[in-house]
Short mmCIF file of C-alpha atoms in Angstrom, two decimals:
data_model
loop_
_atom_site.label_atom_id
_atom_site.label_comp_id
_atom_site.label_asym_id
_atom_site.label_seq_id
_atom_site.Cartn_x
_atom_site.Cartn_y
_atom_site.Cartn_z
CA UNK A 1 0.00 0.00 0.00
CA UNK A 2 2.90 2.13 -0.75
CA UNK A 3 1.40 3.70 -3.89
CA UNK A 4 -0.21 7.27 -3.54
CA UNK A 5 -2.82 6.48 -5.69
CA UNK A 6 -3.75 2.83 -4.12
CA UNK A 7 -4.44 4.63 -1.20
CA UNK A 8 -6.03 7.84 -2.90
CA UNK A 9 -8.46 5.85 -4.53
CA UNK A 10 -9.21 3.87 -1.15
CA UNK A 11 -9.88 7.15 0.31
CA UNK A 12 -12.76 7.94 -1.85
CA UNK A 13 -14.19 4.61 -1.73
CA UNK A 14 -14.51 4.86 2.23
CA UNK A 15 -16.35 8.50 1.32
CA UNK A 16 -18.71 7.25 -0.95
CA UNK A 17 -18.88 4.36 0.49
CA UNK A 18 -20.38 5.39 3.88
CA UNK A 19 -24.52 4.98 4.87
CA UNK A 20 -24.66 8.69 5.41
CA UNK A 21 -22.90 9.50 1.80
CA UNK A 22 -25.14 7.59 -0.22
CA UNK A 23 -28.70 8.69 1.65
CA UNK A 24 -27.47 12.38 1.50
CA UNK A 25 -26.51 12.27 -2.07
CA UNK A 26 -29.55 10.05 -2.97
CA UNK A 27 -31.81 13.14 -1.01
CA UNK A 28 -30.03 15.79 -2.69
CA UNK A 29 -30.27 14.55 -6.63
CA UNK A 30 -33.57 13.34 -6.17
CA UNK A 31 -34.81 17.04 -4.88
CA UNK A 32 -32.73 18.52 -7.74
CA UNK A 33 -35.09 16.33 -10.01
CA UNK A 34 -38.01 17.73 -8.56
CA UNK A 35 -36.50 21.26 -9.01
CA UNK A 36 -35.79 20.25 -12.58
CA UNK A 37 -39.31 18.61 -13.32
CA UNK A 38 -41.37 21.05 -11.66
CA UNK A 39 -39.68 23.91 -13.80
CA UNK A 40 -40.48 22.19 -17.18
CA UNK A 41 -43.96 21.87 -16.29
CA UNK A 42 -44.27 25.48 -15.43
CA UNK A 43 -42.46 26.32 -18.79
CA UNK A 44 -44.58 24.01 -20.61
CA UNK A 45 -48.05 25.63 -18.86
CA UNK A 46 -46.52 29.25 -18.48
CA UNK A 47 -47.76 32.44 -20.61
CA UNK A 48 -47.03 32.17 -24.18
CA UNK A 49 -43.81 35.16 -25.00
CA UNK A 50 -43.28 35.07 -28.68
CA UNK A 51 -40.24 38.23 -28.18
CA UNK A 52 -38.04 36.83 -31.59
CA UNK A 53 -39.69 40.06 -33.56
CA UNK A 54 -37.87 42.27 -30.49
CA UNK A 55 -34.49 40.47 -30.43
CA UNK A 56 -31.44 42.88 -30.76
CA UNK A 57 -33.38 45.24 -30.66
CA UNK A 58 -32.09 48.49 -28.17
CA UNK A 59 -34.45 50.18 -25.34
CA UNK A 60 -35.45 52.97 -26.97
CA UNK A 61 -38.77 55.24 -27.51
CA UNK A 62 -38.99 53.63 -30.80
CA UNK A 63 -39.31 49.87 -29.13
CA UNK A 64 -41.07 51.46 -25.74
CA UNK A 65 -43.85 52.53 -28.43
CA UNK A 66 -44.33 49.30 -29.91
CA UNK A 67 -44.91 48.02 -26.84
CA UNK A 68 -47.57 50.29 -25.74
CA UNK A 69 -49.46 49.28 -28.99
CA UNK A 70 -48.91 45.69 -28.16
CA UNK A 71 -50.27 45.55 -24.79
CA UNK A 72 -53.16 47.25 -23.18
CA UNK A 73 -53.09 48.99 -19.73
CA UNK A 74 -55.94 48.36 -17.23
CA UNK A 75 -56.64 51.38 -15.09
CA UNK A 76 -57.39 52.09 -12.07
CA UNK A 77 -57.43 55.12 -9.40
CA UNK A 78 -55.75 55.27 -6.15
CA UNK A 79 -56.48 57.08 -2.96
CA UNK A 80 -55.99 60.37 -4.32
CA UNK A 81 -58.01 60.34 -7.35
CA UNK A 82 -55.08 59.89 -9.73
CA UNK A 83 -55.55 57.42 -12.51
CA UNK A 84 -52.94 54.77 -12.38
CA UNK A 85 -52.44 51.56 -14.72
CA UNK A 86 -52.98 48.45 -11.94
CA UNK A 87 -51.87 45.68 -14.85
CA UNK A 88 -52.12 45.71 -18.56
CA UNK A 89 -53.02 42.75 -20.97
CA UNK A 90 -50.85 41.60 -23.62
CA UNK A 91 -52.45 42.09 -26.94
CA UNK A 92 -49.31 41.02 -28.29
CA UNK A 93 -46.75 38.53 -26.50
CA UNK A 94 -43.43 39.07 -27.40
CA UNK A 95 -43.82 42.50 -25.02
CA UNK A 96 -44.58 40.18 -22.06
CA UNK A 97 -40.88 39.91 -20.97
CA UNK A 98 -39.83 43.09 -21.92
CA UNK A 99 -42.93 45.09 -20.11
CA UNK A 100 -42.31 42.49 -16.94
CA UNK A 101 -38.68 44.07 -16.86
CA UNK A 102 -39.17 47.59 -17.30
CA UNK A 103 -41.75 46.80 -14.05
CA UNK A 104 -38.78 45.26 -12.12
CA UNK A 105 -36.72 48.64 -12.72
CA UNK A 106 -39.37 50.94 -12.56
CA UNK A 107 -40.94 49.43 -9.65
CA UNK A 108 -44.84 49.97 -10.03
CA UNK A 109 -46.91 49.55 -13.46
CA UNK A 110 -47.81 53.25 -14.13
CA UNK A 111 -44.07 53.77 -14.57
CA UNK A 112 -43.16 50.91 -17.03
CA UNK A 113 -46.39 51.77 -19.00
CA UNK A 114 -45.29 55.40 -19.54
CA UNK A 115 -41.53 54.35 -19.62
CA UNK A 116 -39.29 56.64 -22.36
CA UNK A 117 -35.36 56.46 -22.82
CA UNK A 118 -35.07 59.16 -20.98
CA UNK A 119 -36.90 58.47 -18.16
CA UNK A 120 -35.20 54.30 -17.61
CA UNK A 121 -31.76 56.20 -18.21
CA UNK A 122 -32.96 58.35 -15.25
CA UNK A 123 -34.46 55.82 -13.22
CA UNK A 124 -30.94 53.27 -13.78
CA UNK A 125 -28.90 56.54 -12.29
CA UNK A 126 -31.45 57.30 -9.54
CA UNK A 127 -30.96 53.17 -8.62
CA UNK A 128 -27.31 53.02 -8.65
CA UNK A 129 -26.82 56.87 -7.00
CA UNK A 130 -29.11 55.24 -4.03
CA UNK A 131 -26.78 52.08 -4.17
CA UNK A 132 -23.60 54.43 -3.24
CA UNK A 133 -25.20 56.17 -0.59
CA UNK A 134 -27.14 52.42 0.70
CA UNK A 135 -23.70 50.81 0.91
CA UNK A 136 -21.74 53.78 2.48
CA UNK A 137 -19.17 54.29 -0.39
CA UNK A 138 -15.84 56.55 0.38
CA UNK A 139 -15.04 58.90 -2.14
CA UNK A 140 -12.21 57.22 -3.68
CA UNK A 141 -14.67 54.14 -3.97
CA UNK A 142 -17.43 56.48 -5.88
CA UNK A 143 -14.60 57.76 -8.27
CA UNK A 144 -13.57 54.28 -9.27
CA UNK A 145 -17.39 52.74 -10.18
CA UNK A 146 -17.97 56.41 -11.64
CA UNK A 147 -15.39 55.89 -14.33
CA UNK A 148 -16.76 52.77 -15.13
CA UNK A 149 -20.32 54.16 -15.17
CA UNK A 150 -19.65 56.80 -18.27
CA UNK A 151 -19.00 53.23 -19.79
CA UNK A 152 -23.06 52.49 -19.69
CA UNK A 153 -24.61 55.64 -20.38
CA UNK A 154 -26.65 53.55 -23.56
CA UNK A 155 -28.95 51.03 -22.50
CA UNK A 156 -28.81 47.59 -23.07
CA UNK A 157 -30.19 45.53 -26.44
CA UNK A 158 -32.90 43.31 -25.46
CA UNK A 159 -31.94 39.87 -25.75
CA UNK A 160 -33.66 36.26 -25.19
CA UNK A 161 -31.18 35.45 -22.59
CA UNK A 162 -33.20 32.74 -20.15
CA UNK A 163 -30.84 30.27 -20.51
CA UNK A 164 -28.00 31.93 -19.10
CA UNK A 165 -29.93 34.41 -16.68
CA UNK A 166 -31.74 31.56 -15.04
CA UNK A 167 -28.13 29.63 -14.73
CA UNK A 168 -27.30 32.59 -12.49
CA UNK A 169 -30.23 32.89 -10.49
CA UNK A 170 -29.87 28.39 -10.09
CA UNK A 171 -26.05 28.38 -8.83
CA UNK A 172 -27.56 30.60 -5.67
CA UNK A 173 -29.34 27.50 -5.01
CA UNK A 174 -26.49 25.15 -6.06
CA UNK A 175 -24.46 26.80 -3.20
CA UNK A 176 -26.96 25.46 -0.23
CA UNK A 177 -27.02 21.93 -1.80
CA UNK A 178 -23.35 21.93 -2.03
CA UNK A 179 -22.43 23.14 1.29
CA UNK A 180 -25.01 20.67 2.69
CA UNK A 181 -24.04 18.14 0.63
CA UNK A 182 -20.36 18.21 1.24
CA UNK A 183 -20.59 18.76 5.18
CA UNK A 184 -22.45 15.47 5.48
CA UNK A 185 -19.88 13.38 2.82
CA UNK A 186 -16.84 14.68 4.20
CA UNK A 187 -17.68 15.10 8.05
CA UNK A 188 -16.34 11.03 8.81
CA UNK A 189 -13.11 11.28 6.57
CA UNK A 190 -10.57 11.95 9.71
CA UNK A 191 -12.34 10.83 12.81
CA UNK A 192 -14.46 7.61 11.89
CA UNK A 193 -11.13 5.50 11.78
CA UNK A 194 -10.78 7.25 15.67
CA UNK A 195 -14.04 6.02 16.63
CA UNK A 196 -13.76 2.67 14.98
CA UNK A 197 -10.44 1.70 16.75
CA UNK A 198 -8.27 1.29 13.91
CA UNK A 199 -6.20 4.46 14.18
CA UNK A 200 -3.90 2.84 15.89
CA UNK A 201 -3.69 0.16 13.30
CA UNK A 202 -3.37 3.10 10.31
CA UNK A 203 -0.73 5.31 12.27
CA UNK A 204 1.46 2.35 12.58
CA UNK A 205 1.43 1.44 8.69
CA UNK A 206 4.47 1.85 6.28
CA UNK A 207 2.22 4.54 4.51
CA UNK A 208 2.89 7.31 7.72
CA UNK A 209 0.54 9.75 8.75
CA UNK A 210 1.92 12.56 6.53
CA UNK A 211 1.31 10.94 3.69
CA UNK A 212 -2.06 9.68 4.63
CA UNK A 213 -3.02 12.46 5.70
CA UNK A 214 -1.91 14.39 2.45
CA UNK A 215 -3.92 11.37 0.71
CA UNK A 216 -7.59 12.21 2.82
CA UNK A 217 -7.73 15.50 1.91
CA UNK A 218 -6.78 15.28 -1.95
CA UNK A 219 -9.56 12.56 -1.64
CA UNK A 220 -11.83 15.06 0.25
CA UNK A 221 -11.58 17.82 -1.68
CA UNK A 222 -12.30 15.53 -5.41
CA UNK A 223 -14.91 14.48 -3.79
CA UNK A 224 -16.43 18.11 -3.00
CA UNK A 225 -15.46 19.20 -6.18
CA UNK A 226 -17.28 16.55 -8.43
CA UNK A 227 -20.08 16.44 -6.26
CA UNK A 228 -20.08 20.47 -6.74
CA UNK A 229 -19.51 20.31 -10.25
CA UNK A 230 -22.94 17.70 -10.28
CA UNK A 231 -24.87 19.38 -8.91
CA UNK A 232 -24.24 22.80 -10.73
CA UNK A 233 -24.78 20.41 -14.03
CA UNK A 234 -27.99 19.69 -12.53
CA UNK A 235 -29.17 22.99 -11.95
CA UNK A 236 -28.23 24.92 -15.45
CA UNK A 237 -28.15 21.90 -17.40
CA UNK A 238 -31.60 22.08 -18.19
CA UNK A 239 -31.91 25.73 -18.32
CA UNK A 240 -30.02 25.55 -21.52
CA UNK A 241 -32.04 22.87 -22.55
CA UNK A 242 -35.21 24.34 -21.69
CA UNK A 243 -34.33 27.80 -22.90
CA UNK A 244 -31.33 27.53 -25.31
CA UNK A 245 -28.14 28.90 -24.95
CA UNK A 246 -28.30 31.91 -27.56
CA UNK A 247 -27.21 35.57 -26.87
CA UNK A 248 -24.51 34.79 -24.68
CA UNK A 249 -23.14 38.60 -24.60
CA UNK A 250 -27.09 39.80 -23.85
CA UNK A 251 -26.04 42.66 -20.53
CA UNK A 252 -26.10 41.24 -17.24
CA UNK A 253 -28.31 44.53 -16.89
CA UNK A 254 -31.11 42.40 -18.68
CA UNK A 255 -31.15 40.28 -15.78
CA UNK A 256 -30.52 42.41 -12.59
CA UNK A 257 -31.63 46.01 -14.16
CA UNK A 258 -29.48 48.94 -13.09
CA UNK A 259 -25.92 47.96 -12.22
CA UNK A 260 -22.45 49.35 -12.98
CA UNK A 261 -20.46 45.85 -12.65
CA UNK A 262 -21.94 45.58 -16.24
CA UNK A 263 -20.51 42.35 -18.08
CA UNK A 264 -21.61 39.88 -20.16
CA UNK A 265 -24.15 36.53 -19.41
CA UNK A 266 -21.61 34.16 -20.41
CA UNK A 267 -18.87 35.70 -18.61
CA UNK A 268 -21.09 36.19 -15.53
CA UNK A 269 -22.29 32.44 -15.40
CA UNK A 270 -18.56 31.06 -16.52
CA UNK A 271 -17.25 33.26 -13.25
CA UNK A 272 -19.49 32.80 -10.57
CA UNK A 273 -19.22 28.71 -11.80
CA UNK A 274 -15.71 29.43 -10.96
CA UNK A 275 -15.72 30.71 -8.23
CA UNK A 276 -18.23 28.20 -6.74
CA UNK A 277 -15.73 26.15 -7.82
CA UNK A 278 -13.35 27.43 -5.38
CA UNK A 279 -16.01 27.88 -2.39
CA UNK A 280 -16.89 24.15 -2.94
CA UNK A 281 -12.92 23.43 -1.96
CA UNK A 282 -13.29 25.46 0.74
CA UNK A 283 -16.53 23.55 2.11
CA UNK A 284 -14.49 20.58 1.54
CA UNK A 285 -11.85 21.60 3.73
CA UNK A 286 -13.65 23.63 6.54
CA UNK A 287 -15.34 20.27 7.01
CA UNK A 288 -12.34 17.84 6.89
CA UNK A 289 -10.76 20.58 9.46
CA UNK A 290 -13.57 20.80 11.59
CA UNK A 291 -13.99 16.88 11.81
CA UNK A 292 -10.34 16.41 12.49
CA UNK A 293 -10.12 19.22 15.24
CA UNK A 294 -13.38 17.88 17.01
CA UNK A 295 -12.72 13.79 16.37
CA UNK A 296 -16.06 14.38 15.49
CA UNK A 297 -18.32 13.58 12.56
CA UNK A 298 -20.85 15.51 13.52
CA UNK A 299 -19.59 18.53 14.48
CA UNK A 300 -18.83 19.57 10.83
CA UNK A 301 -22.93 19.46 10.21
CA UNK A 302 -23.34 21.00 12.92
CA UNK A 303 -21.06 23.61 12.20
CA UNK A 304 -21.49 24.36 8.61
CA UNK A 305 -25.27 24.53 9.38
CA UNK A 306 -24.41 27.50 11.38
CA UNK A 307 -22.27 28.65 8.37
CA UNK A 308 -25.39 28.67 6.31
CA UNK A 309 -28.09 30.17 8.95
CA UNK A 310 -25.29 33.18 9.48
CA UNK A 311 -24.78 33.73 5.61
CA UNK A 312 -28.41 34.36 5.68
CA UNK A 313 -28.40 37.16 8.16
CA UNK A 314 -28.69 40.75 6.77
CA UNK A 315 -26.71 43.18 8.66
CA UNK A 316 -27.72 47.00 8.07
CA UNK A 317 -25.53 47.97 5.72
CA UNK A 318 -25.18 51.29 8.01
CA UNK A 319 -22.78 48.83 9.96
CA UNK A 320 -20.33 49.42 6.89
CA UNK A 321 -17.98 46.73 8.02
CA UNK A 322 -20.16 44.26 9.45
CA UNK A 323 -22.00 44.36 6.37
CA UNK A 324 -19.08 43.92 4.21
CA UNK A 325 -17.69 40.98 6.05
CA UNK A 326 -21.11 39.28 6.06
CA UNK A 327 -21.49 39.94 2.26
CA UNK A 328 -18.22 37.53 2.01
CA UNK A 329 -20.01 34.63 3.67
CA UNK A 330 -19.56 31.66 1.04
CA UNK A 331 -23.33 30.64 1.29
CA UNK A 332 -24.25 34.30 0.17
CA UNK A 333 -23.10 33.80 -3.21
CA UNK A 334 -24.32 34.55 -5.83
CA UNK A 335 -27.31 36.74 -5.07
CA UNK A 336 -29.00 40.15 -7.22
CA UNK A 337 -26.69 41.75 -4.97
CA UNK A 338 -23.82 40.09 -5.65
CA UNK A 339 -23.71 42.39 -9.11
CA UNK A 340 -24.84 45.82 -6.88
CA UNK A 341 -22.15 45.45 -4.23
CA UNK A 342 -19.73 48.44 -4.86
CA UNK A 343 -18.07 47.78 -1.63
CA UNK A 344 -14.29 47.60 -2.71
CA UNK A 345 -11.64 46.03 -0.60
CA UNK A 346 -7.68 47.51 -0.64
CA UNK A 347 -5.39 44.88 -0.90
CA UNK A 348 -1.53 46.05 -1.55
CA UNK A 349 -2.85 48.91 -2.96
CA UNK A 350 -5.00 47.35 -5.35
CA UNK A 351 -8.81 47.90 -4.81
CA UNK A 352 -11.18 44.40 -5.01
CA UNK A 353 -14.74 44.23 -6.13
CA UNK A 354 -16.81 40.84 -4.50
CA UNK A 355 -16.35 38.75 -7.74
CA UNK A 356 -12.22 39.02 -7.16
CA UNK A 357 -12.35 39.43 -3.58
CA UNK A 358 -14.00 35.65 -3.20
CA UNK A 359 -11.65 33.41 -5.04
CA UNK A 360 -8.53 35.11 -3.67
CA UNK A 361 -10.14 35.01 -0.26
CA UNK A 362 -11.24 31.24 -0.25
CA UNK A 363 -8.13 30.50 -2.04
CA UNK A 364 -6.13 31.51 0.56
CA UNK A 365 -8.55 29.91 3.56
CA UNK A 366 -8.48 26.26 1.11
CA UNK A 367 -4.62 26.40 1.48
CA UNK A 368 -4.13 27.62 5.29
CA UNK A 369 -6.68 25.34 6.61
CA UNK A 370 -5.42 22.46 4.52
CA UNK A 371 -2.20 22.93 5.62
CA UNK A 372 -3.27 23.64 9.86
CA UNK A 373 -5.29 20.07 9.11
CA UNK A 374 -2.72 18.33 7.42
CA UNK A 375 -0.26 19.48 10.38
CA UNK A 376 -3.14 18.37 13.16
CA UNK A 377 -3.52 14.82 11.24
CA UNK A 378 0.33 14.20 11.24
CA UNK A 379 0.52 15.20 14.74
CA UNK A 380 -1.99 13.11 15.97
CA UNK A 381 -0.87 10.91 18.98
CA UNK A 382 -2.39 7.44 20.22
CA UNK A 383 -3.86 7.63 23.59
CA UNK A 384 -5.17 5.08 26.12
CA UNK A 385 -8.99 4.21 26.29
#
C-alpha cells in the first residue's frame, strides 16, 4: 500500500462508500429532479412570449412605443383620485418579458407603461446613486465605479437570454445543496477510523501519517469538487435545454436592471461557476478541518449549518464593516446583490470588487486550513482508552 494512488483511490471509496454519503446524495439529486421537473412543467403551462420580432433590438422610444401598442393597460385610481395603470393585458406577446422588466426597474406599473429612454436612463442613475449612498461608499470608492459608469450611459439591447440568466439565479441555489451536501460526505473522513479503533492500526502502517493524511484530503476535496460540479450540471443543465443557450453577450443589466459591474451573461455564469468552484474546496476543507479538530463527525454538520443560517443574516448595511464581512459569507453567493455590491476592498494597494475578492479570499482559507489540518492529522498521537 505504498502507492499514492492505491491509497487515494481507497480514500474515496470509504467517502462514498459510507450509509450517510449515499442517503445524502440520494436526497439531494432526487430534490434537484423535482426542481428540474417542476420547472419544465411550469415552462410548458406558463404564458405564451413570442419576443423573436424584439431580439437585438435596443431600449429605446422607438421599441417602448411598440410596446404600448402591443399591450393594453388596465386602469385604475388610487387614494388620491389619480388614474394609475394596476396591470395591462398583452395584446401582443413578445412584449410580455420586456414590459415584466421595465416593471422590475421601474418598480410599479404606471411607470413601465409610460416608460421613455429618458426616463429608464434616469431611473438606472437614480438606482445606482441610491446604491452608493445604501452601501456607504468613500469617495475614492465612488470615483472608481464612476469611471466605469460613463461606460453604460446607452442602454442595453434586449436579448432572449433565459438560458443563461436563469443559470445565475440556479447556482444561488447550487451553493446550499453543495455546502449541505459536502458537510455530510466529508464530516467522517478523519475521525471515523478514531471512533472505529483502527487508528492505531493506520498510524502504525508503512504509509505514515503525513502521507495519509496528504492522501484524505486530496480525496476530500475531489470528492467536494465533483459532487459540486454535479450538482451545478444539474441545476443549469436544463436551463439551456429548456431555454437555449443563444445571446450569450445579452447585458447582465437584462437580468438584474441597473448595475455598474456591467458584463456579459456568459462571462457572468462562466465566473461565478468558478468561483463556486473554489467555495466548494473550501466547504471541503472547513469540514475535513472541523472533523479532524473535534474527532467528530458531527460537528462539521453541525457547524457548517451555522455557516449557512449566518450567511443568511442581513446586517444593516449602516454597519459598513459588518455588512461587508457578512457579504463575504460563502453561502451568500451569488445573489441580485452580488452584481450591486460596490463595496471595494484595498489589498496592496490594489482595490477588489466581491467577484475578485472571493476566489482570492477562499483561495487563501483552502490552502491555510489544509495545511493547519494536514499538520493536526500528522501530529496526531495514540492515547489510552
Amino acid at each position: 500500500m505504498n502507492n499514492f494512488g492505491t491509497l487515494y483511490r481507497y480514500e474515496i471509496k470509504k467517502i462514498l462508500g459510507r450509509k450517510l454519503t449515499i442517503i445524502v446524495l440520494t436526497v439531494v439529486f432526487c430534490l434537484l429532479a423535482a426542481v428540474n421537473v417542476t420547472e419544465y412543467f411550469a415552462v410548458k403551462n406558463g404564458a405564451e412570449c413570442n419576443d423573436d420580432a424584439i431580439i437585438g433590438r435596443m431600449l429605446d422610444d422607438s421599441l417602448f412605443d411598440d410596446m404600448r401598442a402591443g399591450i393594453t393597460p388596465n386602469m385604475m385610481t388610487d387614494s388620491l383620485g389619480n388614474l394609475e395603470v394596476e396591470n395591462v393585458t398583452y395584446n401582443d406577446s413578445a412584449y410580455r418579458h420586456l414590459f415584466q422588466y421595465l416593471l422590475q426597474c421601474t418598480g410599479n406599473c404606471t411607470k413601465a407603461y409610460n416608460v421613455s429612454e429618458a426616463k429608464l436612463k434616469n431611473t438606472f442613475n437614480e438606482i445606482i446613486d441610491y446604491a452608493y449612498d445604501e452601501y456607504k461608499l468613500t469617495d475614492s470608492e465612488i470615483a472608481y465605479w464612476e469611471a466605469r459608469r460613463g461606460e453604460m450611459s446607452v442602454l442595453p439591447t434586449y436579448d432572449k437570454n433565459a438560458g443563461w440568466s436563469n443559470s445565475i439565479v440556479n447556482l444561488y441555489m447550487a451553493n446550499f445543496f453543495v455546502l449541505v451536501t459536502i458537510g455530510a460526505t466529508l464530516s467522517g473522513i478523519f475521525p471515523d477510523e478514531y471512533f472505529l479503533r483502527t487508528d492505531a492500526i493506520v498510524f502504525a502502517s508503512g504509509n505514515g501519517k503525513r502521507r495519509l493524511s496528504l492522501v484524505k484530503l486530496l480525496a476530500g476535496c475531489s470528492v467536494g469538487m465533483i459532487e459540486a460540479i454535479l450538482i451545478v450540471i444539474s441545476l443549469i443543465g436544463p436551463e439551456f435545454v429548456l431555454y437555449g443557450a443563444s445571446d450569450p453577450n445579452a447585458s447582465i443589466r437584462l437580468v438584474y436592471g441597473p448595475t455598474v459591474m456591467d458584463m456579459p451573461m456568459k462571462k457572468a455564469v462562466l465566473t461565478c461557476m468558478g468561483i463556486m468552484i473554489i467555495i466548494s474546496l473550501f466547504y471541503s476543507v472547513f469540514a475535513m478541518f472541523i472533523s479532524q479538530l473535534f474527532r467528530n463527525s458531527t460537528a462539521p454538520m453541525v457547524i457548517m449549518a451555522v455557516l449557512l443560517i449566518c450567511s443568511m443574516l442581513n446586517p444593516p448595511n449602516s454597519y459598513r464593516l459588518i455588512a461587508q464581512i457578512a457579504s463575504y459569507l460563502p453561502a451568500t453567493f451569488p445573489g441580485s446583490w452580488t452584481f450591486t455590491d460596490y463595496r471595494l476592498l484595498n489589498v496592496l494597494g490594489l482595490r477588489l470588487n466581491i467577484l475578485q475578492v472571493l476566489p482570492v479570499l477562499y483561495g487563501v482559507l483552502v490552502i491555510l486550513l489544509g495545511f493547519i489540518t494536514y499538520r493536526n492529522y500528522s501530529g496526531t498521537q495514540i492515547r489510552g482508552r
